[in-house]
Tab-separated table of N, CA and C in Angstrom:
chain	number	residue	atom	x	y	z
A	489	UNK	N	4.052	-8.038	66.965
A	489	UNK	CA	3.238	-7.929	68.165
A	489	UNK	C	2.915	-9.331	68.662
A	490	UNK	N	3.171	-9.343	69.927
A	490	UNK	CA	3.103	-11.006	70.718
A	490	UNK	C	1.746	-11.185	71.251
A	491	UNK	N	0.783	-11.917	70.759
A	491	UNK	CA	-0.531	-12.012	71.404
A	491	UNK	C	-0.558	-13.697	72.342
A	492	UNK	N	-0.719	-13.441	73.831
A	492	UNK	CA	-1.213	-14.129	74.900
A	492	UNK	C	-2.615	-14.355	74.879
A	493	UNK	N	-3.062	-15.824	75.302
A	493	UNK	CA	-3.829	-15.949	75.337
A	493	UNK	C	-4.088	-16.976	76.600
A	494	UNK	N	-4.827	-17.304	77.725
A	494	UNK	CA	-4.823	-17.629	78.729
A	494	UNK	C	-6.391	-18.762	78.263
A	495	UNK	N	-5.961	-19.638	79.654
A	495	UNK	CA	-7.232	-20.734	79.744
A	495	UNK	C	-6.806	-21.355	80.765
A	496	UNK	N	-7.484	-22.472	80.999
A	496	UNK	CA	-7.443	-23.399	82.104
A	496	UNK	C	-8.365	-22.996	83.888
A	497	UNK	N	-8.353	-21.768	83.768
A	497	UNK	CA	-8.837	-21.145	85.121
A	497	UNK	C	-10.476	-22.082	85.294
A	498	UNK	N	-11.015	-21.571	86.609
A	498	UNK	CA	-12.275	-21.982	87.292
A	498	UNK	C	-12.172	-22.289	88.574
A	499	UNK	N	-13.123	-22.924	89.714
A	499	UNK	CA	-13.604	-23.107	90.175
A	499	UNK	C	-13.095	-24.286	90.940
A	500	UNK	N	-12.111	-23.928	92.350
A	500	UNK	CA	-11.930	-25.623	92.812
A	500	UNK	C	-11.824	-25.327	94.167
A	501	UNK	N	-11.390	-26.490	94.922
A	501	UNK	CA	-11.527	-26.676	96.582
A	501	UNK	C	-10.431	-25.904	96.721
A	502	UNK	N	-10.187	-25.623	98.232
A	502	UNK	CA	-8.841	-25.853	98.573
A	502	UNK	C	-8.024	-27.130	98.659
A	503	UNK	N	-6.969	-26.959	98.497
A	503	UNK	CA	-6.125	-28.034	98.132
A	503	UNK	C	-6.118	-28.869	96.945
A	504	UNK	N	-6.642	-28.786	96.224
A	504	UNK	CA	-7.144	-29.314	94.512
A	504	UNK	C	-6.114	-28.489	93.915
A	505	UNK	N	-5.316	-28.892	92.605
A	505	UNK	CA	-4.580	-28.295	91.637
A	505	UNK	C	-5.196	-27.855	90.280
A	506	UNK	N	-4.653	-27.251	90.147
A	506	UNK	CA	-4.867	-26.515	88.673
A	506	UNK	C	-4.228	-26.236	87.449
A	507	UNK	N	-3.935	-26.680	86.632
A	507	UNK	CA	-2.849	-26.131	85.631
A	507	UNK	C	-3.523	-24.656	84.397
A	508	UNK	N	-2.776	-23.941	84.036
A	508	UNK	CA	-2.972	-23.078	83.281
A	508	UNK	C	-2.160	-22.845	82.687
A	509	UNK	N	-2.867	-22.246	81.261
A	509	UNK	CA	-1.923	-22.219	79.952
A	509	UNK	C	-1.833	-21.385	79.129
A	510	UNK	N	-1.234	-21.088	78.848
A	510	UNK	CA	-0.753	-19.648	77.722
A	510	UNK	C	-0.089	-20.230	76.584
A	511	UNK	N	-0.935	-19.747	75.671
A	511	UNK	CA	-0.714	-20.055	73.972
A	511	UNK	C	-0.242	-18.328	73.273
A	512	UNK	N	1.107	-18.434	72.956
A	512	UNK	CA	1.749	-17.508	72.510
A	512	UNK	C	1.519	-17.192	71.263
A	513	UNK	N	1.538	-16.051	70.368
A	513	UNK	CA	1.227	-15.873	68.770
A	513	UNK	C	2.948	-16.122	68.480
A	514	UNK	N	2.950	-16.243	67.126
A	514	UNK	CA	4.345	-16.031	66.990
A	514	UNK	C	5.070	-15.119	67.241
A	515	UNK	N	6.280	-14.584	66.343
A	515	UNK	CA	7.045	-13.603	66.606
A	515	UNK	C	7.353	-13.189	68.087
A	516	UNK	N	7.856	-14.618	68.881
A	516	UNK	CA	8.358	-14.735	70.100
A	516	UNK	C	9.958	-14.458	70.199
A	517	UNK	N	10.518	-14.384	69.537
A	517	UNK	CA	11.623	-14.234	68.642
A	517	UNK	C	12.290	-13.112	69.796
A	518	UNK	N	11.591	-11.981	69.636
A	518	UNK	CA	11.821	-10.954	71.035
A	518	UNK	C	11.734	-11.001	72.454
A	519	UNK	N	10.798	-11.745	72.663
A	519	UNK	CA	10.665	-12.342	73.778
A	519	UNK	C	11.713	-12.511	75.006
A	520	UNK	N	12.420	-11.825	75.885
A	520	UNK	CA	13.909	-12.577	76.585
A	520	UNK	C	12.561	-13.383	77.879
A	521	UNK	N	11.293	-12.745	78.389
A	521	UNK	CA	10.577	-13.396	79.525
A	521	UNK	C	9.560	-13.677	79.629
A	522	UNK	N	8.715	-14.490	79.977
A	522	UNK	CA	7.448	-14.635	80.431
A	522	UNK	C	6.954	-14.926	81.652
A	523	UNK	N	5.680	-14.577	81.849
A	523	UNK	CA	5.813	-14.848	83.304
A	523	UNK	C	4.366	-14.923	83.545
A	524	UNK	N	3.766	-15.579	85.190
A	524	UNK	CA	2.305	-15.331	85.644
A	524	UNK	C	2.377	-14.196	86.570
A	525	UNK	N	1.050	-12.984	86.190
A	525	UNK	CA	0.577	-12.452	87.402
A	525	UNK	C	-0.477	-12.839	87.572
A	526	UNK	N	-1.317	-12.128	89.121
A	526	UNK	CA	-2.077	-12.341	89.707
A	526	UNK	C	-2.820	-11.297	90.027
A	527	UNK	N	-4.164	-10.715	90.249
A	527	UNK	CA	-4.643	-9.685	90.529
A	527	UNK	C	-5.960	-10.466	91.588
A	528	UNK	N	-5.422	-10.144	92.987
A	528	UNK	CA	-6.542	-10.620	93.935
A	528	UNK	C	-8.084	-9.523	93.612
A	529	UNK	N	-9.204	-9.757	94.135
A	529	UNK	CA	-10.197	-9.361	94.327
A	529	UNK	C	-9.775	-7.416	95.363
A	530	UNK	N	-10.172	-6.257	94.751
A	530	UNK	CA	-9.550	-5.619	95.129
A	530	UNK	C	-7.927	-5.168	95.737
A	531	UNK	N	-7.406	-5.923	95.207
A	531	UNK	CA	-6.021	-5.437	94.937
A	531	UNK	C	-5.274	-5.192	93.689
A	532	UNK	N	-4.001	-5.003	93.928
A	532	UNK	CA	-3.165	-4.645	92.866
A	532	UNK	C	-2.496	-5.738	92.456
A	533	UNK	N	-2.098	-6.028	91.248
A	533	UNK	CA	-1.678	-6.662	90.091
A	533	UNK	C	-0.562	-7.133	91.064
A	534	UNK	N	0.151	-8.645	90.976
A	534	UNK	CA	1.408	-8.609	91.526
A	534	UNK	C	1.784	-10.258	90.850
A	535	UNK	N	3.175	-9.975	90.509
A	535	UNK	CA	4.174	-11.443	90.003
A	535	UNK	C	3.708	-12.710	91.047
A	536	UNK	N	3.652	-14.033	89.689
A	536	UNK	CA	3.389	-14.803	90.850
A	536	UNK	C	4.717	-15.597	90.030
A	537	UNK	N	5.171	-16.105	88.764
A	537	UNK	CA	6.275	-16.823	88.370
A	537	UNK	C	6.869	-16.205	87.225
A	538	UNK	N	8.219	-16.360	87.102
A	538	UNK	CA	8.917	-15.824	85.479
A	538	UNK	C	9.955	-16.737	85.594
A	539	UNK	N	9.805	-17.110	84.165
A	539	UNK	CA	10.946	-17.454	83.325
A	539	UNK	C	11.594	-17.120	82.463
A	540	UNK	N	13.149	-16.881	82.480
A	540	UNK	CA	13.330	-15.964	81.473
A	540	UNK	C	14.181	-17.372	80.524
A	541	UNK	N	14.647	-16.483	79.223
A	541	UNK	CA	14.951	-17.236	78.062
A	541	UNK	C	16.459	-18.079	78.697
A	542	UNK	N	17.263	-17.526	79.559
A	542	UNK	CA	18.309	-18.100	80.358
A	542	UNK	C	17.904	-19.517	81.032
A	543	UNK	N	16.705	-19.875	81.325
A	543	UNK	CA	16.408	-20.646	82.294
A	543	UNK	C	16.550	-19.986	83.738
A	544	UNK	N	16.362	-19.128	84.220
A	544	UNK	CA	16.357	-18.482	85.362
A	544	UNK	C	14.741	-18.652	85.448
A	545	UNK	N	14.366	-18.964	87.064
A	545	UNK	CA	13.443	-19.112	87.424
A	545	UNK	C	12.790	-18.643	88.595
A	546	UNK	N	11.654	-17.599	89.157
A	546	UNK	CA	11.842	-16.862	90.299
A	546	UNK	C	9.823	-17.093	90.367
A	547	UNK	N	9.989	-17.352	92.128
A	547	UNK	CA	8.303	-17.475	92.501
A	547	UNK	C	8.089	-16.434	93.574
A	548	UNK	N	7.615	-15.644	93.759
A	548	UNK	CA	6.618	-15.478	94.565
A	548	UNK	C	7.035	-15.896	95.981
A	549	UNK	N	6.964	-15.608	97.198
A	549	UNK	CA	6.994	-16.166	98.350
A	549	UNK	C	6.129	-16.862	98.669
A	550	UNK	N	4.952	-16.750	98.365
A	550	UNK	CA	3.689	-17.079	98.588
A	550	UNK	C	3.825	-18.693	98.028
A	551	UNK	N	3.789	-18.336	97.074
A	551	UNK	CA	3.884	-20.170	96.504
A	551	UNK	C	4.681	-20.416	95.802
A	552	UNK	N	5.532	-20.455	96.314
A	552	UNK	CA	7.186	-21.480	96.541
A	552	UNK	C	6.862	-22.875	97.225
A	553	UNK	N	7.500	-23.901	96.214
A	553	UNK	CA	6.568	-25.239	96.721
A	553	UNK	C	5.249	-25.476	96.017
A	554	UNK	N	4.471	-24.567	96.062
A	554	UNK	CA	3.045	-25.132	95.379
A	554	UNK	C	2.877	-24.897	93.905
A	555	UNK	N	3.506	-24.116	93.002
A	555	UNK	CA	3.158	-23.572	91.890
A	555	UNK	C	4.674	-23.735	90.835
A	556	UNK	N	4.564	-23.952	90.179
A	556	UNK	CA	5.692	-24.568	88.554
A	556	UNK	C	5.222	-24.180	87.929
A	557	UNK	N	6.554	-23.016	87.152
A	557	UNK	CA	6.365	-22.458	85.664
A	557	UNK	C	7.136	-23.102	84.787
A	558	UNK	N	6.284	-23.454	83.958
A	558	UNK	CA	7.392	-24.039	82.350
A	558	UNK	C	6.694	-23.990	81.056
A	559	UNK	N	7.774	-24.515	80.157
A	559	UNK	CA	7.280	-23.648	79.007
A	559	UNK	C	7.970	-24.693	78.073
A	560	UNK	N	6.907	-25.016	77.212
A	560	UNK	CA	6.964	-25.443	75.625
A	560	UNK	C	7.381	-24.769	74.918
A	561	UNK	N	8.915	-24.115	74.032
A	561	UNK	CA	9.312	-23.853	73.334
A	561	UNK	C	8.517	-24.298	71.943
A	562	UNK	N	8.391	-25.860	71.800
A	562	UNK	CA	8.100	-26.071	70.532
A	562	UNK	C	6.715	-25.604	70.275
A	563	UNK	N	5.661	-25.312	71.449
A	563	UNK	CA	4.711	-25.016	71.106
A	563	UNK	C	4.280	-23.400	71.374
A	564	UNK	N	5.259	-22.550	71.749
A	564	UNK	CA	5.217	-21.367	72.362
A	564	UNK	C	4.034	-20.939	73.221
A	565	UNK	N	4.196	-22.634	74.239
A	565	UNK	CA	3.358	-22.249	75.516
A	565	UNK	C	3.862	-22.374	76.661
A	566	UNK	N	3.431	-21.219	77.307
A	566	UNK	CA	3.804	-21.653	79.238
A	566	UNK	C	2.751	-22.007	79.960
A	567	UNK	N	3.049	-22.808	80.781
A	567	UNK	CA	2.069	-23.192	81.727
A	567	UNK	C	2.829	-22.666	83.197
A	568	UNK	N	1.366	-22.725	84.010
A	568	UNK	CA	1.343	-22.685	85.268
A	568	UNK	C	0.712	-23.486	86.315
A	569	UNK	N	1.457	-24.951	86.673
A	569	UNK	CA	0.954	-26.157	87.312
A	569	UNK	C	0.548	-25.724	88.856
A	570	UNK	N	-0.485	-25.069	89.387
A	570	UNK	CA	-0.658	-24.835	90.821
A	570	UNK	C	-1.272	-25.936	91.904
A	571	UNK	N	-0.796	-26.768	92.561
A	571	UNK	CA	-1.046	-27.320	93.801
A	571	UNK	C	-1.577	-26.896	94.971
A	572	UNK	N	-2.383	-27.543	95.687
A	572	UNK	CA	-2.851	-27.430	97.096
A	572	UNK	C	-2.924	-25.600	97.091
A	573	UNK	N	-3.831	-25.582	96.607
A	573	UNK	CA	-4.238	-24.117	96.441
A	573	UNK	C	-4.969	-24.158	97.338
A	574	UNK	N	-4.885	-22.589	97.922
A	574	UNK	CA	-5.624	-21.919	98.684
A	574	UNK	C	-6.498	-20.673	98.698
A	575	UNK	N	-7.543	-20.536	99.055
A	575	UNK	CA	-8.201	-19.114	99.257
A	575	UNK	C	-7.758	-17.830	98.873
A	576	UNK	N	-6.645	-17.985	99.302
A	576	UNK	CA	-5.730	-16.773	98.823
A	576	UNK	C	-5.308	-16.622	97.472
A	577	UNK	N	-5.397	-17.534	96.991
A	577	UNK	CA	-4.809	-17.347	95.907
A	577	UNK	C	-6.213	-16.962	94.505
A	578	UNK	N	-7.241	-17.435	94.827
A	578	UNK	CA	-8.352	-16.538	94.368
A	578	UNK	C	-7.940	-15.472	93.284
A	579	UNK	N	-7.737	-15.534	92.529
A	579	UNK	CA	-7.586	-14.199	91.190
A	579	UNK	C	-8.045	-13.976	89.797
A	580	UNK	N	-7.692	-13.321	88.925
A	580	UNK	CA	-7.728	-12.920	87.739
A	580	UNK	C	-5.621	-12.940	87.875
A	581	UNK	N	-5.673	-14.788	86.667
A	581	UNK	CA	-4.286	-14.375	86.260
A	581	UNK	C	-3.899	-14.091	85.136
A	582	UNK	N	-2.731	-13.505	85.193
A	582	UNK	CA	-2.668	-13.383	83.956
A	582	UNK	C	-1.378	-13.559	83.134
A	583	UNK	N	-0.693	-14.175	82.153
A	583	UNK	CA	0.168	-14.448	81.558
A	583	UNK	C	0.506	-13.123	80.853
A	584	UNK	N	2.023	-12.633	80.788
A	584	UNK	CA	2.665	-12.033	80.664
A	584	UNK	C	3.832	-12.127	79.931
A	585	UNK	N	4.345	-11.208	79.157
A	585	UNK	CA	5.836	-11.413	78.490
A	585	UNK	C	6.695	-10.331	78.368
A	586	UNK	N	8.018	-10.489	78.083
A	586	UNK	CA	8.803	-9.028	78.460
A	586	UNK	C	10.059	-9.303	77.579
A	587	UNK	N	10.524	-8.264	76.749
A	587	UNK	CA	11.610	-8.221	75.928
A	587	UNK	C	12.909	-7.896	76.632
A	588	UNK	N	13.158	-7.328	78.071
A	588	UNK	CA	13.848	-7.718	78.848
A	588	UNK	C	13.702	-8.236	80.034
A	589	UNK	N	12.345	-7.391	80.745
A	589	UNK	CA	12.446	-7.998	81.797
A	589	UNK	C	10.958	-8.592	82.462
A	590	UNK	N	10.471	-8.711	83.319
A	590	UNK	CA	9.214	-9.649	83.726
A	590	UNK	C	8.838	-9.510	85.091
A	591	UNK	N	9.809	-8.898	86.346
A	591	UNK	CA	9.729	-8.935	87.253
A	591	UNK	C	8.765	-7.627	88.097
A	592	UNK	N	8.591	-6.997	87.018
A	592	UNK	CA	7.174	-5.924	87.589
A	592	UNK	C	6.468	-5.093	86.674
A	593	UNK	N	5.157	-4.937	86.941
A	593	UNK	CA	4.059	-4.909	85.939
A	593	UNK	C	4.439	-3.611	84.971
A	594	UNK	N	5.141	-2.930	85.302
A	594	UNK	CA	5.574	-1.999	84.366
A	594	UNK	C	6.389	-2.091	83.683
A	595	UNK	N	7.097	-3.247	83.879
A	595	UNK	CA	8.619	-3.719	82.462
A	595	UNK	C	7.766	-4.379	81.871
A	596	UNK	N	6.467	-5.130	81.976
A	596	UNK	CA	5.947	-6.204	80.911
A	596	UNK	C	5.899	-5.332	79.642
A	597	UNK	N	6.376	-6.281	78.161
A	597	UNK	CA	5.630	-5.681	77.120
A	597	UNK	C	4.054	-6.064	76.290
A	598	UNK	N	3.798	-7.187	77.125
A	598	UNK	CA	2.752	-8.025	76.709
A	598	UNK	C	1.652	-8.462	77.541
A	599	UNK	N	0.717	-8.776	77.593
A	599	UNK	CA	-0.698	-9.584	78.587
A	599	UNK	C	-1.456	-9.947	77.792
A	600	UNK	N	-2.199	-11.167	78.404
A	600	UNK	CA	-3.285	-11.650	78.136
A	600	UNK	C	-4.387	-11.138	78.810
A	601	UNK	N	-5.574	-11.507	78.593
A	601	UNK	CA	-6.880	-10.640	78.848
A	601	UNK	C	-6.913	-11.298	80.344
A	602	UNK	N	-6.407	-12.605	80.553
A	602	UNK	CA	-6.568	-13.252	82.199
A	602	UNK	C	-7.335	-13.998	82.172
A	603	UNK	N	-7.401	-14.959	83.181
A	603	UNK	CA	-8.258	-16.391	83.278
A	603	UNK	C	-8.124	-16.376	84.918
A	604	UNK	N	-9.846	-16.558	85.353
A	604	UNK	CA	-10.107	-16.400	86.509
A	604	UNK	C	-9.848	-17.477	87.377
A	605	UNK	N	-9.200	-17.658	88.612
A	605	UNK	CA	-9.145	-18.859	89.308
A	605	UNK	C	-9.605	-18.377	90.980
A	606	UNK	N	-10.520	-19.099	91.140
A	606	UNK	CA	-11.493	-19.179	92.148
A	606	UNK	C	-11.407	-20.531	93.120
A	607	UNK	N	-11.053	-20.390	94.286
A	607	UNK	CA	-10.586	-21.599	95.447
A	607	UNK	C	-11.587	-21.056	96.504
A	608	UNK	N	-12.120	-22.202	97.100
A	608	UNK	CA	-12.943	-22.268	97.999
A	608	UNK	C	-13.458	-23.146	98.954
């Protein structure tokens, strides 16, 4: 069983960056993806980055340009470097993982509890 664990979230301007981080348990071994979602303030859960074990890399329309997913193998962490953030982007995120796939909330096999990020 793969336990996520999220941090880095809080409280910033618009346009201020943010990085966030996901610390993986072991037995990543299964693992083929990981990825960030996002859950706005009354809405539904939705992909914001995945990476899968290929190096394939897919964002979001939304923030393409502002937001980089990557990932420490040696330390079985991913991060999520977000730039010139905006209002919109306001959420509960949450780090994610998938034994095949990553690209919607019902293939994930894994989550973290989420780390709140608040722009204003």
């Amino acid at each position: 069983h793969v336990q996520l664990v999220e941090s880095g979230g809080g409280s910033v301007q618009a346009g201020e960056s943010q990085t966030l981080t996901c610390a993986a348990s072991e037995h990543t071994y299964s693992i083929y993806c990981m990825a960030w979602f996002r859950q706005p303030p009354g809405k539904e859960r939705e992909g914001v980055a995945e990476l899968t074990r290929d190096g394939d890399i897919y964002y979001a329309d939304s923030v393409k340009g502002r937001f980089a997913i990557s990932r420490d193998n040696a330390k079985d962490t991913l991060y999520l470097d977000m730039r010139n953030l905006r209002p919109e982007d306001t959420a509960l995120y949450y780090c994610a993982a998938g034994r095949a796939d990553c690209n919607r909330v019902d293939r994930v096999n894994y989550w973290g509890e989420g780390t709140q990020v608040t722009v204003s």
